[in-house]
Amino acid sequence: MPNLLALDAGGTSTRAVVLDRSGTCLGYGRSGHGNPTATPDLAPISIREAAAAALRSGQLPGSAIELSMGAVAGGRDAEHVVGEALLGAGIDAPCELASDVLALFTSGAAEQHGYALVAGTGAAAVRVADGEIVATADGLGWLLGDAGSGFWIGREVALAAVADLDGGPSTGLTRLALEALEVTADLDEIGDEGRPVALEDLGDRVYAMPPVRLSRLAPAAFALKNDAVASDILQRAREALVATLRRVTVDDVDGPIVLGGTLLSRQQSFSDAVRHSLASSDDGRDVRVVDDGLVGAATLALRAAGITVDAATHDTVRSTLAALSSP
Amino acid sequence: MPNLLALDAGGTSTRAVVLDRSGTCLGYGRSGHGNPTATPDLAPISIREAAAAALRSGQLPGSAIELSMGAVAGGRDAEHVVGEALLGAGIDAPCELASDVLALFTSGAAEQHGYALVAGTGAAAVRVADGEIVATADGLGWLLGDAGSGFWIGREVALAAVADLDGGPSTGLTRLALEALEVTADLDEIGDEGRPVALEDLGDRVYAMPPVRLSRLAPAAFALKNDAVASDILQRAREALVATLRRVTVDDVDGPIVLGGTLLSRQQSFSDAVRHSLASSDDGRDVRVVDDGLVGAATLALRAAGITVDAATHDTVRSTLAALSSP
């Protein structure tokens, strides 16, 4: 019986699953950084390793795969990268690519209509109709958008620390940001030109790293309880994310709202507050949270192979994958 | 009679002047990019060329220089770069460095107390007391600050174009931004995922260039008359710059406010509006606009050589330099 391989390649980790045509997952593999735009050197290796591990775990040769489906972050032009990486794992079958956001939506929904809101390092919302993304809001990257994302929160943490060191509102974020950036200068030490040494050092550290790495500072905002500046940052992030979703919601497309990405799947109270905002306005819409896009990529693989995926099949994918991938 | 050399090395151009101890300027030279942080390969060449040109123009050998003073943008650690570059021009004399913002202040003021507000690609304000910078606001670079700067305005232009293409307020900035970024897609063309192709292309262009190059889009905001979005960007830029200056002004430091940098020296109506805001609040403070920091660097060179620079000497520097450097 021929099998399918599905991939979910993200900035932090890459996951792969081998499944049969009934939706039963047979093997699972996981590796590191898989975004071909952010980490062009590592992504092909990660994709090959995850696919090879999924085959090993399912005790199947590469020749058992009839079709692969890759959901790849930042992968507008990733066909070649993914194809070569899968060849490296011994898989010489047709390979299709899907948007990582569509895969994430499909992880949470057997339905082919609805919405997804993703907030990880970046942030975007989409409307899905007839199984395709028909409208997108934000997802414009750290310099032009991604409002409410991990980068956005991290940059706000940096700006709050800068303001504090420059005579603005005091916040516990300053200490956490300086620690995260390994700035050790004493907060009272004043350098040249009337400026705290810690502020000059913070600037030097920030400009020495790729800007998108400011997302490293986001955990500081989540770590503090009862800090007015941190609470305000998180509230503005939630409002921005809800506003991004609003820009794609329309009355005549029903279906669930699927939430995903680190901020919405791992930060429980943040995610709960977003759900609460949505519940109080998007009356009656079903809001679901997913960990990643792998169930969705597997579902899209089944559909690409001509198989109709109903709620029962979707549930088979979900439960058999959970059994394989749980620690 | 021994002479002095002064340098003003900025992101766009580098200027040098040779002067005698009376403040009379004898030779002037000009070259290209001189910021050792932004353009490490070009800056040493520019500095050497400007210095050599100033010597040639004054018909003096390098040995005629007893002391050099360099005002270098981004030059926290530029001693070595400037020293080597001047050696390359045949100048083997002690070399001192000054803040480019202090040089700019000193271009507009023989006084040793007062304020400077600079807005070029970046933006900062300082308070000067006893000839030294004693307080600084902003100047934190494009990622952490520079509110109201050329970068800031350029990024706002990009965000306004993105919002327009994404269903937000319509603005003439969109066409200008797409032209500046050489995006040729038709505005009505919709690509994958319900997004205008022009928006995707704009994103690709922006992320393919160094972020600070968004300052290229700033001229679009100045080019449009009667565009509500452009006017709003420029008004917020002016407010941000005035707010930055406010953070360093104190009652017990008098003296002039010196305005400089491209936005305040070349954009007449923008600069006039900033002066107007300042006049309506900083009662009685003298507001002056300067083109660059070269008169100031020359003044600082005289002071470093132990010469007292009064208003008359400052005026000698200014007028003899203007005679040499006017086209």
XYZ file of C-alpha atoms in Angstrom:
654
model
C 0.000 0.000 0.000
C 1.567 3.304 -1.031
C 2.204 5.937 1.602
C 2.500 9.708 1.933
C 5.022 11.948 3.617
C 4.111 15.307 5.142
C 6.525 17.964 6.366
C 6.076 21.023 8.566
C 9.281 23.041 8.347
C 9.411 26.053 10.653
C 11.977 28.499 11.933
C 12.726 26.556 15.113
C 12.016 22.938 14.214
C 11.098 20.658 11.339
C 8.666 17.776 11.713
C 7.824 14.982 9.288
C 5.270 12.195 9.300
C 4.695 9.138 7.110
C 1.052 8.057 6.816
C -1.002 5.598 4.821
C -3.982 6.463 2.657
C -6.424 5.832 5.518
C -4.824 8.679 7.476
C -3.049 6.387 9.936
C 0.349 7.838 10.839
C 3.145 5.236 10.722
C 6.336 7.114 11.464
C 7.400 10.469 12.874
C 10.648 12.448 12.780
C 11.815 15.787 14.071
C 14.877 17.978 13.509
C 16.054 21.595 13.738
C 15.699 24.906 11.873
C 13.737 24.411 8.660
C 13.022 27.883 7.242
C 14.933 28.068 3.927
C 14.850 31.877 3.912
C 16.003 32.416 7.501
C 18.489 29.516 7.627
C 19.339 28.555 4.028
C 22.299 26.386 5.077
C 20.472 24.426 7.768
C 16.994 24.008 6.270
C 17.903 21.363 3.630
C 19.721 19.306 6.264
C 16.820 19.603 8.725
C 14.253 18.597 6.096
C 16.338 15.591 5.008
C 16.889 14.496 8.612
C 13.237 14.819 9.633
C 12.075 12.868 6.562
C 14.704 10.151 7.072
C 13.774 9.864 10.748
C 10.055 9.527 9.898
C 10.874 6.700 7.436
C 13.076 4.925 9.993
C 10.439 5.307 12.701
C 7.825 3.777 10.331
C 10.295 1.090 9.154
C 9.669 2.076 5.542
C 12.053 2.685 2.629
C 11.918 5.967 0.675
C 10.405 4.043 -2.220
C 7.244 3.463 -0.141
C 6.309 7.146 -0.543
C 4.081 8.028 -3.498
C 3.665 11.745 -2.739
C 5.142 14.327 -0.382
C 3.566 17.514 0.910
C 5.742 20.244 2.407
C 4.423 23.115 4.502
C 7.425 25.391 4.598
C 7.724 28.730 6.411
C 9.294 31.439 4.286
C 9.177 28.998 1.404
C 7.822 31.051 -1.479
C 10.442 29.452 -3.740
C 11.297 26.327 -1.777
C 10.275 23.597 -4.280
C 13.852 22.940 -5.280
C 15.211 22.945 -1.723
C 12.544 20.542 -0.460
C 12.775 18.266 -3.499
C 16.562 17.920 -3.180
C 16.361 17.359 0.578
C 13.762 14.589 0.167
C 15.868 12.962 -2.563
C 18.665 12.961 0.000
C 16.375 10.947 2.284
C 15.743 8.458 -0.526
C 12.312 9.817 -1.524
C 11.961 10.187 -5.288
C 8.230 10.928 -5.570
C 6.217 14.000 -6.606
C 6.449 16.761 -4.003
C 3.907 19.519 -3.487
C 4.231 22.607 -1.328
C 1.563 24.292 0.763
C 1.528 27.513 2.711
C 2.562 26.913 6.312
C -0.418 29.003 7.420
C -2.844 26.858 5.405
C -1.265 23.766 6.996
C -1.737 25.303 10.419
C -5.407 26.034 9.690
C -5.862 22.487 8.421
C -4.270 21.090 11.591
C -7.268 22.496 13.450
C -10.000 22.014 10.878
C -11.287 19.228 8.668
C -13.564 21.988 7.307
C -12.377 23.783 4.196
C -13.684 27.193 5.299
C -12.584 29.353 8.192
C -9.775 31.479 9.545
C -6.313 31.128 10.984
C -4.417 33.539 13.220
C -0.728 32.762 13.665
C 1.622 34.489 16.077
C 5.159 33.191 16.413
C 8.222 35.230 15.482
C 5.896 36.753 12.854
C 2.134 37.247 12.757
C -0.563 36.878 10.102
C -4.218 36.033 9.629
C -5.877 34.349 6.674
C -9.331 33.520 5.416
C -9.732 30.054 3.923
C -12.499 29.194 1.453
C -12.801 25.960 -0.549
C -9.532 24.795 1.000
C -7.519 27.763 -0.252
C -6.279 30.979 1.289
C -8.349 33.748 -0.280
C -7.384 36.693 1.940
C -4.310 37.516 4.016
C -3.664 40.251 6.566
C -0.220 41.266 7.848
C 2.478 38.580 7.641
C 4.595 41.399 6.231
C 7.740 40.651 8.227
C 9.391 42.456 11.103
C 10.211 45.683 9.278
C 6.810 46.295 7.690
C 4.371 44.466 9.935
C 4.014 41.354 12.096
C 2.135 43.436 14.659
C 1.730 41.564 17.930
C 4.310 38.890 17.015
C 7.257 37.629 19.055
C 9.536 40.061 17.232
C 7.094 42.899 17.853
C 6.899 42.108 21.578
C 10.693 41.719 21.795
C 11.239 45.084 20.144
C 8.719 46.695 22.509
C 10.661 45.184 25.426
C 13.871 46.721 24.033
C 12.167 50.107 23.562
C 10.766 49.960 27.109
C 14.257 49.240 28.488
C 15.711 52.077 26.397
C 13.023 54.484 27.632
C 13.615 53.417 31.248
C 17.389 53.932 30.936
C 16.747 57.280 29.230
C 14.620 58.690 32.057
C 11.228 57.256 31.088
C 8.903 54.937 33.038
C 10.641 52.413 35.268
C 9.995 48.739 34.460
C 11.246 45.316 35.484
C 11.741 44.628 31.769
C 14.962 46.643 31.829
C 16.802 44.192 34.060
C 15.506 41.197 32.092
C 16.400 42.780 28.728
C 19.924 43.659 29.894
C 20.372 40.103 31.212
C 19.129 38.576 27.959
C 21.581 40.770 26.033
C 24.384 40.048 28.510
C 24.882 43.710 29.374
C 26.612 43.840 32.756
C 27.177 47.586 33.228
C 25.932 49.062 36.476
C 22.655 50.932 35.971
C 23.986 54.038 37.735
C 27.156 54.301 35.693
C 27.055 57.370 33.449
C 29.359 57.409 30.423
C 30.255 60.055 27.867
C 27.656 62.576 26.799
C 25.435 62.155 29.847
C 24.190 58.718 28.878
C 24.039 55.540 31.027
C 26.752 53.081 29.982
C 24.127 50.307 30.086
C 22.134 52.146 27.408
C 25.153 52.463 25.102
C 25.994 48.793 25.664
C 22.387 47.715 25.032
C 22.497 49.576 21.712
C 25.805 47.953 20.760
C 24.392 44.472 21.497
C 21.152 45.047 19.605
C 22.884 46.359 16.474
C 25.410 43.513 16.533
C 22.681 40.884 16.032
C 20.215 40.321 13.176
C 17.196 42.563 13.937
C 14.728 39.670 13.954
C 16.608 38.236 16.949
C 14.949 40.920 19.093
C 12.271 38.229 19.463
C 14.662 36.796 22.082
C 13.461 39.558 24.407
C 9.771 38.623 24.148
C 9.886 36.081 27.015
C 10.696 38.957 29.382
C 7.224 40.417 28.796
C 5.612 37.066 29.641
C 7.836 36.477 32.681
C 6.730 39.550 34.632
C 3.520 39.669 36.620
C 2.227 43.014 37.899
C 4.538 45.126 35.742
C 2.470 47.883 34.154
C 4.795 48.350 31.174
C 4.944 44.612 30.411
C 1.158 44.237 30.772
C 0.620 47.157 28.420
C 2.916 45.603 25.783
C 1.051 42.290 25.931
C -2.320 43.986 25.780
C -1.299 45.984 22.706
C 0.047 42.765 21.142
C -3.285 41.012 21.706
C -5.215 43.963 20.311
C -2.983 44.027 17.237
C -3.477 40.300 16.625
C -7.247 40.524 17.003
C -7.284 43.539 14.651
C -5.261 41.544 12.083
C -7.810 38.720 12.248
C -10.700 41.213 11.903
C -9.276 42.387 8.588
C -9.940 38.981 7.005
C -13.207 37.946 8.700
C -16.371 38.340 6.613
C -19.969 37.404 7.352
C -20.377 34.973 4.491
C -17.434 32.739 5.346
C -18.209 30.582 8.368
C -16.006 27.949 9.904
C -13.661 27.807 12.849
C -10.900 30.196 13.866
C -7.662 28.244 14.312
C -4.993 29.834 16.518
C -1.357 28.782 16.241
C 2.272 29.801 16.573
C 4.283 29.871 19.786
C 2.530 32.860 21.330
C -0.927 31.376 20.886
C -0.106 27.706 21.540
C 2.451 27.950 24.361
C 1.650 31.171 26.249
C -1.495 29.979 27.990
C -2.763 33.173 29.583
C -1.933 35.240 26.492
C -3.762 32.753 24.291
C -6.719 32.626 26.691
C -7.002 36.403 26.595
C -7.018 36.378 22.778
C -9.711 33.666 22.809
C -11.676 35.751 25.273
C -11.529 38.830 22.985
C -12.655 36.710 20.059
C -15.438 34.987 21.998
C -16.873 38.337 23.071
C -17.265 39.481 19.487
C -17.137 36.676 16.911
C -20.311 35.230 18.301
C -20.620 31.556 17.826
C -17.400 30.963 15.919
C -15.528 27.909 17.141
C -11.996 28.875 18.279
C -9.374 26.106 18.316
C -5.677 26.126 19.213
C -3.109 23.922 17.459
C 0.509 23.193 18.256
C 1.813 23.191 14.704
C 0.925 22.492 11.071
C 1.891 18.818 10.828
C -1.640 17.336 11.114
C -2.628 19.897 8.491
C 0.265 19.044 6.175
C -0.690 15.344 6.460
C -4.318 16.226 5.673
C -3.223 18.280 2.666
C -1.070 15.311 1.534
C -4.144 13.038 1.657
C -6.177 15.567 -0.332
C -3.371 15.973 -2.876
C -3.479 12.173 -3.323
C -7.183 12.444 -4.183
C -8.489 11.251 -0.834
C -11.479 13.009 0.763
C -10.662 13.894 4.360
C -13.755 14.022 6.531
C -13.843 14.729 10.266
C -13.272 11.056 11.106
C -10.179 10.760 8.884
C -8.863 14.081 10.250
C -9.292 12.664 13.723
C -7.415 9.483 12.728
C -4.481 11.612 11.520
C -4.538 13.658 14.698
C -4.746 10.774 17.167
C -2.273 8.422 15.467
C 0.231 11.270 15.073
C -0.203 12.245 18.722
C 0.540 8.655 19.742
C 3.755 8.655 17.662
C 5.040 12.093 18.603
C 4.211 12.246 22.299
C 7.365 11.945 24.352
C 53.214 79.420 10.994
C 51.755 76.058 12.025
C 48.303 75.179 10.811
C 45.370 72.978 11.803
C 43.250 70.509 9.895
C 39.570 69.883 10.672
C 37.408 67.081 9.302
C 33.668 66.532 9.233
C 33.072 62.951 8.113
C 29.425 62.044 7.582
C 27.419 59.280 5.994
C 27.054 61.013 2.646
C 30.121 63.224 2.361
C 33.395 64.089 4.041
C 34.708 67.643 4.252
C 38.110 68.900 5.388
C 39.565 72.352 5.961
C 43.056 73.649 6.685
C 43.181 76.818 8.769
C 45.752 78.952 10.507
C 45.755 79.839 14.189
C 43.841 83.069 13.559
C 40.884 81.043 12.264
C 41.450 81.948 8.621
C 40.645 78.986 6.388
C 43.313 78.334 3.747
C 42.223 75.202 1.924
C 39.106 73.080 1.534
C 38.474 69.537 0.295
C 35.481 67.323 -0.090
C 34.950 63.624 -0.813
C 32.389 60.813 -0.366
C 31.018 58.520 2.355
C 32.928 59.028 5.613
C 31.080 57.062 8.302
C 33.485 54.310 9.427
C 30.635 52.214 10.897
C 28.277 52.424 7.922
C 30.942 52.269 5.205
C 34.114 50.827 6.740
C 35.770 50.267 3.361
C 35.096 53.715 1.954
C 35.513 55.936 5.023
C 39.347 55.748 5.261
C 39.643 56.566 1.561
C 37.200 59.468 1.831
C 38.968 60.925 4.851
C 42.395 60.661 3.165
C 41.066 62.220 -0.034
C 39.308 65.127 1.684
C 42.395 65.896 3.788
C 44.720 65.676 0.773
C 42.401 67.916 -1.253
C 42.308 70.527 1.556
C 46.126 70.568 1.681
C 46.376 70.904 -2.125
C 43.776 73.660 -2.155
C 45.748 75.521 0.534
C 49.085 74.757 -1.227
C 50.474 73.321 1.981
C 52.418 70.118 2.706
C 51.167 67.627 5.332
C 54.043 68.732 7.562
C 52.420 72.177 7.902
C 49.721 70.657 10.137
C 50.394 70.682 13.890
C 47.061 69.209 14.997
C 44.001 67.569 13.421
C 40.456 67.447 14.717
C 38.013 64.895 13.343
C 34.268 65.048 13.819
C 33.228 61.598 12.714
C 29.687 60.206 12.522
C 29.370 56.728 13.998
C 32.961 57.052 15.121
C 32.937 55.806 18.690
C 36.181 53.911 17.978
C 37.457 55.808 14.958
C 40.792 57.130 16.294
C 42.776 54.481 14.487
C 40.874 54.834 11.195
C 41.235 58.609 11.132
C 44.889 58.541 12.205
C 45.843 56.086 9.474
C 43.860 57.977 6.826
C 45.538 61.265 7.716
C 48.968 59.597 7.651
C 48.036 58.507 4.130
C 47.538 62.178 3.275
C 51.009 62.971 4.687
C 49.797 64.373 8.010
C 51.815 63.003 10.929
C 50.514 65.221 13.761
C 48.415 64.608 16.872
C 44.799 63.877 15.978
C 41.809 64.404 18.238
C 38.245 63.255 17.718
C 35.039 65.070 18.602
C 31.412 64.035 18.490
C 29.850 64.979 15.160
C 26.889 66.419 17.067
C 29.166 68.638 19.166
C 30.834 69.810 15.933
C 27.433 70.606 14.477
C 26.481 72.626 17.567
C 29.784 74.452 17.391
C 29.227 75.282 13.714
C 26.301 77.400 14.858
C 27.618 78.699 18.163
C 30.751 80.397 19.446
C 29.029 79.996 22.824
C 29.935 76.940 24.851
C 26.407 76.428 26.187
C 23.246 75.503 24.331
C 21.508 72.764 22.434
C 21.682 70.940 19.126
C 18.941 69.043 17.328
C 20.117 66.918 14.392
C 17.881 65.125 11.921
C 19.460 63.360 8.979
C 19.269 59.623 8.437
C 19.247 59.478 12.259
C 18.042 61.951 14.886
C 19.349 63.151 18.245
C 19.399 66.137 20.564
C 22.108 67.199 22.992
C 22.673 69.732 25.722
C 26.095 71.387 25.710
C 27.629 72.955 28.815
C 31.208 74.244 29.155
C 31.874 73.067 25.602
C 30.931 69.452 26.288
C 27.875 67.324 25.660
C 26.325 66.711 29.071
C 22.980 65.184 28.048
C 21.800 63.264 24.992
C 18.321 62.224 23.875
C 17.600 59.603 21.225
C 20.341 59.031 18.634
C 19.656 55.369 19.329
C 19.694 54.204 15.712
C 16.929 53.068 13.392
C 15.887 49.983 15.340
C 15.644 51.558 18.793
C 14.991 55.212 18.105
C 15.860 58.036 15.687
C 12.255 59.221 15.922
C 11.499 61.811 13.244
C 14.668 61.034 11.243
C 14.992 60.339 7.527
C 14.903 56.608 8.236
C 11.822 57.063 10.416
C 10.019 59.062 7.718
C 11.058 56.562 5.027
C 9.744 53.665 7.078
C 6.469 55.513 7.667
C 6.205 56.025 3.890
C 6.701 52.266 3.391
C 4.093 51.473 6.069
C 1.624 53.924 4.488
C 2.112 52.264 1.082
C 1.672 48.812 2.656
C -1.526 49.934 4.418
C -2.866 51.460 1.189
C -2.165 48.257 -0.784
C -3.710 46.230 2.052
C -7.041 48.077 1.991
C -6.163 51.026 4.241
C -6.215 54.773 3.516
C -5.344 55.721 -0.050
C -2.270 57.953 -0.483
C -0.101 59.312 -3.270
C 2.868 57.943 -1.307
C 2.109 54.453 -2.613
C 2.943 55.299 -6.214
C 6.104 57.169 -5.178
C 7.252 54.358 -2.875
C 6.698 51.699 -5.546
C 8.600 53.846 -8.068
C 11.494 54.380 -5.664
C 11.652 50.620 -5.057
C 11.283 49.873 -8.783
C 8.148 47.790 -8.298
C 6.315 47.718 -11.620
C 3.377 45.378 -10.890
C -0.059 46.712 -11.758
C -1.892 47.908 -8.649
C -4.987 45.865 -9.498
C -3.151 42.590 -10.000
C -4.020 40.094 -7.248
C -1.612 37.225 -6.630
C -1.733 34.145 -4.442
C -3.541 34.245 -1.138
C -5.664 37.273 -1.984
C -2.822 39.757 -1.830
C -1.855 42.437 -4.406
C 1.255 41.419 -6.322
C 2.631 44.948 -5.796
C 2.490 44.401 -2.032
C 4.413 41.118 -2.245
C 6.966 42.742 -4.553
C 7.324 45.770 -2.268
C 8.065 43.402 0.631
C 10.645 41.502 -1.405
C 12.423 44.758 -2.345
C 12.425 46.129 1.199
C 13.831 42.944 2.736
C 16.496 42.665 0.030
C 18.112 45.956 1.094
C 19.749 47.023 4.364
C 16.913 48.303 6.608
C 18.459 51.743 7.046
C 18.078 52.282 3.286
C 14.350 52.828 3.895
C 15.488 56.445 4.304
C 15.461 56.472 0.477
C 11.673 56.696 0.694
C 11.669 59.850 2.854
C 11.771 62.259 -0.132
C 8.332 60.948 -1.165
C 6.805 62.478 1.963
C 8.374 65.866 1.149
C 7.427 65.703 -2.534
C 3.652 65.546 -2.023
C 1.557 68.606 -1.304
C -2.039 68.183 -0.094
C -1.691 64.486 0.717
C -3.225 63.881 4.132
C -1.148 60.774 4.872
C 2.142 62.457 3.887
C 1.299 65.599 5.880
C 0.487 63.487 8.903
C 3.836 61.655 8.679
C 5.765 64.936 8.501
C 3.788 66.439 11.368
C 4.492 63.413 13.565
C 8.175 63.603 12.577
C 8.341 67.259 13.634
C 6.574 66.517 16.912
C 8.978 63.650 17.614
C 12.013 65.871 16.933
C 10.713 68.677 19.141
C 9.953 66.124 21.890
C 13.516 64.777 21.613
C 14.902 68.303 22.056
C 12.592 68.916 25.056
C 14.151 65.951 26.831
C 17.505 67.736 27.074
C 16.415 71.354 27.599
C 16.697 72.683 31.147
C 16.057 76.132 32.559
C 19.552 76.700 33.870
C 21.366 76.114 30.578
C 20.902 79.041 28.213
C 22.399 79.455 24.795
C 21.222 78.913 21.261
C 19.464 75.940 19.719
C 21.407 74.798 16.652
C 19.476 72.774 14.057
C 21.301 70.583 11.559
C 21.190 67.458 9.430
C 19.603 67.134 5.997
C 15.994 67.352 7.169
C 16.563 70.566 9.105
C 19.066 72.243 6.768
C 17.705 71.287 3.331
C 13.944 70.792 3.750
C 12.981 74.444 4.088
C 9.307 74.213 5.012
C 9.915 71.265 7.357
C 12.721 73.176 9.082
C 10.606 76.338 9.268
C 7.788 74.399 10.924
C 10.201 72.983 13.520
C 11.542 76.516 14.183
C 7.984 77.727 14.528
C 7.173 75.041 17.138
C 10.315 75.933 19.045
C 9.693 79.690 18.860
C 6.214 79.257 20.300
C 7.548 77.545 23.416
C 11.288 78.055 24.001
C 10.727 81.749 24.510
C 13.649 83.838 23.637
C 16.079 81.078 22.690
C 18.008 81.880 19.570
C 17.420 79.163 16.928
C 20.055 78.794 14.208
C 20.365 76.388 11.282
C 23.715 75.054 10.043
C 24.626 73.074 6.933
C 27.172 70.787 8.541
C 29.757 70.454 11.300
C 32.873 71.715 9.520
C 32.927 75.239 10.990
C 32.448 73.541 14.356
C 35.237 71.025 13.788
C 37.546 73.897 12.820
C 36.524 75.784 15.971
C 37.163 72.683 18.089
C 40.580 72.333 16.402
C 41.458 75.905 17.407
C 40.346 75.241 20.996
C 42.313 71.984 21.111
C 45.384 74.028 20.064
C 44.832 76.260 23.078
C 43.293 79.170 21.181
C 40.283 80.997 22.629
C 37.573 81.252 19.992
C 35.373 84.288 20.509
C 32.478 85.373 18.309
C 34.807 87.331 16.014
C 37.167 84.385 15.465
C 34.165 82.074 14.929
C 32.942 84.499 12.307
C 36.358 84.509 10.625
C 36.254 80.710 10.386
C 32.740 80.794 9.005
C 33.264 83.510 6.405
C 36.662 82.352 5.125
C 35.397 78.768 4.867
C 32.268 79.914 3.023
C 34.490 81.761 0.529
C 36.576 78.612 -0.090
C 33.740 76.087 -0.266
C 31.102 77.990 -2.212
C 30.800 76.558 -5.698
